[in-house]
Structures are given as structure tokens and as C-alpha cells.
Coordinates of C-alpha atoms in Angstrom, one line a residue:
X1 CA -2.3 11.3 -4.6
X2 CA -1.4 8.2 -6.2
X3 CA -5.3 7.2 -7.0
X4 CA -5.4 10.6 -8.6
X5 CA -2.6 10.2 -10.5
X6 CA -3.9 6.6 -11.9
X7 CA -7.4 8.1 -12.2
X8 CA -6.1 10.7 -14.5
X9 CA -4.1 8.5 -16.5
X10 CA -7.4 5.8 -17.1
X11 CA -9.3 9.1 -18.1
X12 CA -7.5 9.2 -21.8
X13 CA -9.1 6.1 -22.9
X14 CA -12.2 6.8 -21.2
X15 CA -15.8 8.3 -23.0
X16 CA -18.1 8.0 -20.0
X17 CA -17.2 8.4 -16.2
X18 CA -19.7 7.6 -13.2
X19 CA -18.4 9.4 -9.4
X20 CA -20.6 7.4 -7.1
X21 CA -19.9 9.5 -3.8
X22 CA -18.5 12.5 -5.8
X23 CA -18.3 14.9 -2.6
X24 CA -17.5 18.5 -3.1
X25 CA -16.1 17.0 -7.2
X26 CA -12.7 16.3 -7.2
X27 CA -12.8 13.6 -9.7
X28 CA -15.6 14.8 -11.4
X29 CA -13.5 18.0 -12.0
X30 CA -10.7 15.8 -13.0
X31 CA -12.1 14.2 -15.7
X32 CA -13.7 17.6 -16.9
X33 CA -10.4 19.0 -17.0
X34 CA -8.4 15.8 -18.8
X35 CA -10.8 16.3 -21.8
X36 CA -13.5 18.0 -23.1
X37 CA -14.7 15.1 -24.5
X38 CA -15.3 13.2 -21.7
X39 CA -19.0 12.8 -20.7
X40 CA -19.3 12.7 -16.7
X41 CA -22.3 10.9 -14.2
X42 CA -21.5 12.5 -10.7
X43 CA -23.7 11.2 -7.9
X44 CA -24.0 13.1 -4.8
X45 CA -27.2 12.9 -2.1
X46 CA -25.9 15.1 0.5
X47 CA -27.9 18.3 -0.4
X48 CA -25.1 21.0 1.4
X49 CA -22.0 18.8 -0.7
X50 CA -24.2 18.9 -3.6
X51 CA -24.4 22.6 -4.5
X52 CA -20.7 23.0 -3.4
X53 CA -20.7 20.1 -5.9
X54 CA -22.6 22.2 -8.7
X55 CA -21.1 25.5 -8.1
X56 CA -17.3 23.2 -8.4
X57 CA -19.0 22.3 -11.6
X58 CA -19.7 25.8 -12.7
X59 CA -16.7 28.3 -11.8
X60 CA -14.4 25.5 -14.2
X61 CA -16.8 26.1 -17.1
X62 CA -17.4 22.3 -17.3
X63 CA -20.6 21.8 -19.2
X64 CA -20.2 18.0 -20.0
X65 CA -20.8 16.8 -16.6
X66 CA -23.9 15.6 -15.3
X67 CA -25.1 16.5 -11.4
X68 CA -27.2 14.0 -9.9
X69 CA -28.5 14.6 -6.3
X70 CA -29.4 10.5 -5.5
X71 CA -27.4 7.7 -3.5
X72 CA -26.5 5.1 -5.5
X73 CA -27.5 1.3 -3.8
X74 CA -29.3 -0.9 -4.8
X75 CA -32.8 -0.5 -5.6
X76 CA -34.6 2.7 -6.9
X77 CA -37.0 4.6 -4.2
X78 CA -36.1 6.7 -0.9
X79 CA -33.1 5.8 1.8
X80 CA -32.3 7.3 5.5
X81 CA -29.0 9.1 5.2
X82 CA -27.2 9.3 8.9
X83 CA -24.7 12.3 8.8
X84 CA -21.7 12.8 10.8
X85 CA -20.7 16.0 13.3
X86 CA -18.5 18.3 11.0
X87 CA -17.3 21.8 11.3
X88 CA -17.7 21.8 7.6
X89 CA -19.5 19.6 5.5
X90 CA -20.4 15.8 6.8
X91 CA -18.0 14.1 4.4
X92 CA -18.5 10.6 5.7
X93 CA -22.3 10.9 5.5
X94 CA -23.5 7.0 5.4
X95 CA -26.9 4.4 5.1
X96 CA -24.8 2.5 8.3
X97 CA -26.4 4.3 11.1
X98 CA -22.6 4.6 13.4
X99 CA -20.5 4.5 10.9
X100 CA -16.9 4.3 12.3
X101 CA -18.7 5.4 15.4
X102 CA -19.2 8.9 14.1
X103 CA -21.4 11.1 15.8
X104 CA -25.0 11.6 13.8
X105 CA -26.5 15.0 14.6
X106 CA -29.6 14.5 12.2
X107 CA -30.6 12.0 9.6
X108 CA -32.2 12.9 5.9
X109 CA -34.1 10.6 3.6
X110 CA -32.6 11.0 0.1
X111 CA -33.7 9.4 -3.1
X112 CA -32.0 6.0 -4.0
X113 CA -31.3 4.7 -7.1
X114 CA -29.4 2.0 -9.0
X115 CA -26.9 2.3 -11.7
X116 CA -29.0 -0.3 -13.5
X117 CA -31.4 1.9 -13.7
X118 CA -30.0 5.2 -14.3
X119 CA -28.2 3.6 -17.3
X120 CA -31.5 2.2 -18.8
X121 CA -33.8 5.4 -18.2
X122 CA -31.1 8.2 -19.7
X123 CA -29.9 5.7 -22.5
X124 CA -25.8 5.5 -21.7
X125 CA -24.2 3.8 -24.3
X126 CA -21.0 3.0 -22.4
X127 CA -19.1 3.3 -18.9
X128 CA -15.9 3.3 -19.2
X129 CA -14.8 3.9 -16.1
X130 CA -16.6 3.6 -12.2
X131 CA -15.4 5.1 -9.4
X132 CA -16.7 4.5 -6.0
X133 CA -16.2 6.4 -2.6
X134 CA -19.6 5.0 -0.5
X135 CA -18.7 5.4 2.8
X136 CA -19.0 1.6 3.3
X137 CA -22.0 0.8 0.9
X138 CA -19.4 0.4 -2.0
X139 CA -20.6 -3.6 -2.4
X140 CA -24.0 -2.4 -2.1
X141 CA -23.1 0.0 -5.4
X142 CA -22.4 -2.7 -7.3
X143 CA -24.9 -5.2 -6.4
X144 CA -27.0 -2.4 -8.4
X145 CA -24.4 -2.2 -11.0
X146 CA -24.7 -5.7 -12.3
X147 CA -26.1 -5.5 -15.8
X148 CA -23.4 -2.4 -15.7
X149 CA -20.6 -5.0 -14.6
X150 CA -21.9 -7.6 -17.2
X151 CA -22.5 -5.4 -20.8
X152 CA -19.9 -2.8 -20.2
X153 CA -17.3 -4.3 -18.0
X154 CA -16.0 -0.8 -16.7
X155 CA -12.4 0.0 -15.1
X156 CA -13.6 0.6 -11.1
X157 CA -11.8 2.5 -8.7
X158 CA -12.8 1.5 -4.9
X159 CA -12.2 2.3 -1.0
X160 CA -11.7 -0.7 0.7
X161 CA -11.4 -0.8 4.3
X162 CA -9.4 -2.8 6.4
X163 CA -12.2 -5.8 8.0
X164 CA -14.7 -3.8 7.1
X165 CA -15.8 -3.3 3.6
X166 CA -13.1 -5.9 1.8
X167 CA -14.9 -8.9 2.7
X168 CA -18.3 -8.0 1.0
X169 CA -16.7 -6.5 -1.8
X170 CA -14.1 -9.9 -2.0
X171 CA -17.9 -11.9 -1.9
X172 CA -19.1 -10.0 -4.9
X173 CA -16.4 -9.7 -7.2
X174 CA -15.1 -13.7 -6.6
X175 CA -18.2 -14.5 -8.7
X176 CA -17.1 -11.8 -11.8
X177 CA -14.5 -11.9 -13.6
X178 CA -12.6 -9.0 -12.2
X179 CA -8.8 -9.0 -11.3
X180 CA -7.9 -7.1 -7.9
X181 CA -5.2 -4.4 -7.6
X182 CA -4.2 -2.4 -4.8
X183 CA -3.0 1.3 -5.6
X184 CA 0.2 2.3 -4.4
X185 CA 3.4 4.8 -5.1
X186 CA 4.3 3.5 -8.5
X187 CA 1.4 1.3 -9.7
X188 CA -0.9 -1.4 -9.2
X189 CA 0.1 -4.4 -6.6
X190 CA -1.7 -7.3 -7.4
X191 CA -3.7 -8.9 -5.2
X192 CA -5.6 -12.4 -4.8
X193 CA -8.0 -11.0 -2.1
X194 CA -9.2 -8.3 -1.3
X195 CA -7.8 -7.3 1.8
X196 CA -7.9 -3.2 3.0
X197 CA -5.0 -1.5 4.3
X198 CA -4.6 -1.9 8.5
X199 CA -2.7 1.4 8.4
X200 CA -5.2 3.2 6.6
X201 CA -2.8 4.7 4.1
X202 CA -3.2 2.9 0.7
X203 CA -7.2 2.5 0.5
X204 CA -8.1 2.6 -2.7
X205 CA -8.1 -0.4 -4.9
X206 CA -8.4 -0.7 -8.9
X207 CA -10.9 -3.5 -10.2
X208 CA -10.1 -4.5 -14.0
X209 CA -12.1 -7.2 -15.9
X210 CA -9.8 -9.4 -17.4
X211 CA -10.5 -8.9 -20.6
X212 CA -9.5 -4.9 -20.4
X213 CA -6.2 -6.1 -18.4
X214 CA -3.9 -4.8 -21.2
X215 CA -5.7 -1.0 -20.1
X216 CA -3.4 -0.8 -17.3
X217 CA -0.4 -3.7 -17.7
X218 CA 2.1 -0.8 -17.9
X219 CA 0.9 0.1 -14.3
X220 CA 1.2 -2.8 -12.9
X221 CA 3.6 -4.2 -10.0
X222 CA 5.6 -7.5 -10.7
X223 CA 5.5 -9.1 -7.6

């Protein structure tokens, strides 16, 4: 609840939103539902999660979103997809074969593809804002976001896990010039690592470039 409720609250300033990892499309439907305006990227390989995606998409009337059935990494071409036992849909599908020991009852190859590339074949002008749920590839998302990083210097929401994905994603973005904040009940906690939550309870993290730092100094926690 509190990512949502920053999420929302980034969305007013916001013209494009990518959902790496958009699942059944809570955030995409989010940002639908903020503005009208809004134009949305939502990236989902999973086929089963995709149409629940799609038919999310279409019983809220939201026409400005855009479904893309791909796994964002980093290169363009086909990827093995290992999903986990589920009564319902495998929401912690991953590329890590084991991930968090999960059970895999089949494997799929889905198509891969950069956000470099996306951006440069359909022409996006801007992202303003990134969020990334990647089931621990989210380091790999950006090493194919970098000319993305670079030009548009998006807002980026991100899982983090505790000694699992914070150290790749502290070696990435110690070379950027991205500031690190953890998101908590009432606001951002700022951080000088990336470290994930042991408890498992606050695991989303906010990465702002420092030059759009004045986007979210009203949320942020003096420590």
C-alpha cells in the first residue's frame, strides 16, 4: 500500500509510464485511472497473466494503455521462462531457474526484449516514470534500459530483495547518477546503499536522478 500510494501520486506529473512485470495490471490500471492522459507501456510474458492482463485492460475502458506480451532484459531475441507451482496464476514466474526455491512445473520460451529497443522501434518521446517488478532480473531491466536511464532520466520504482537482488542493482546504479530511497509508511527514507528489507515488509525502493530530486522532496524522510 504505501508504493501504491507514492506511485499514484508520481502519476500527476507523469506523460508516459513503462510496468516491466505488470502481472494481472495493477499499476497499469492505476495510471489508466489517475488520468486519461497518461500513455501506458505494460510488459507482461507470461501468456495465462497476460490476457487476465488484457481483459483488466478492457472491462476499465482504458484505451491508452499499451499490452506487450515480451520479458524485458537485456537483449532482443527469445528467453526460457521457469514458472512456479500455483493454484492460480504463477506470479513469481522467473529467467532464474529455482527462484527462491520455487517449484517449476514447466518452462516456456518467451520473446525478450530491451527497453532500448522498444523505445527506438515505436518512437517514445519520453518516460517519465519506470516501474519494475522482475522477479530478481530487475538489474538485468536496466542494464537494457541504459540509453533510457541516460536521455530520459525516468522516476523508477523497484523490488529489492534482501542479499539477493540489492547488490547488483547497488553495482549498477553506483555508476549513474541516481539517488536511492526506500518506501515506507509516510515517505521516502533515504538511503546510501541499497540494501533490501530482512523482514520482507518494505521492498520496494524509489530511484530518482538527481536532477528530478525536487519531484518528490515533499516525500521525503529527514533522517
Amino acid at each position: 500500500p504505501e508504493t501504491v500510494t507514492i506511485y499514484a501520486e508520481l502519476l500527476s506529473n507523469a506523460n508516459t509510464v513503462f510496468d516491466v512485470g505488470a502481472s494481472t495490471g495493477l499499476f497499469s490500471l492505476i495510471a489508466g485511472r489517475v488520468s486519461p492522459t497518461i500513455e501506458v507501456h505494460f510488459f507482461e510474458p507470461i501468456p495465462e497473466t497476460f490476457d487476465w492482463l488484457v481483459r483488466n485492460i478492457a472491462v476499465n475502458h482504458l484505451e491508452i494503455v499499451n499490452p506487450v506480451q515480451a520479458c524485458i532484459t537485456n537483449y532482443d531475441g527469445k528467453i526460457a521462462i521457469y514458472l512456479n507451482e500455483s493454484p492460480a496464476l504463477p506470479f513469481q514466474a522467473s529467467i532464474r531457474e529455482g527462484y527462491q526455491a520455487r517449484e517449476i512445473p514447466r518452462t516456456i520460451i518467451a520473446q525478450a526484449l530491451s527497453l532500448d529497443s522498444y523505445v527506438a522501434t515505436i518512437g517514445v518521446k519520453t518516460v517519465d516514470l519506470l516501474k519494475i517488478d522482475a522477479e530478481a532480473s530487475d538489474h538485468i531491466v536496466l542494464e537494457g534500459a541504459r540509453t533510457v536511464l541516460d536521455r530520459y532520466k525516468p522516476l523508477i520504482i523497484c523490488e529489492v530483495l534482501y542479499t539477493d537482488t540489492d547488490g547488483p542493482l547497488q553495482d549498477f546504479l553506483e555508476h549513474t547518477e541516481y539517488r536511492y530511497f526506500q518506501i515506507v509508511d509516510g515517505g521516502l527514507l533515504p538511503k546510501t546503499r541499497i540494501v533490501g528489507d530482512s523482514n520482507y515488509i518494505y521492498r520496494n525502493y524509489l530511484f530518482v536522478h538527481e536532477s528530478r530530486l525536487d519531484a518528490v522532496v515533499d516525500r521525503i524522510i529527514p533522517v
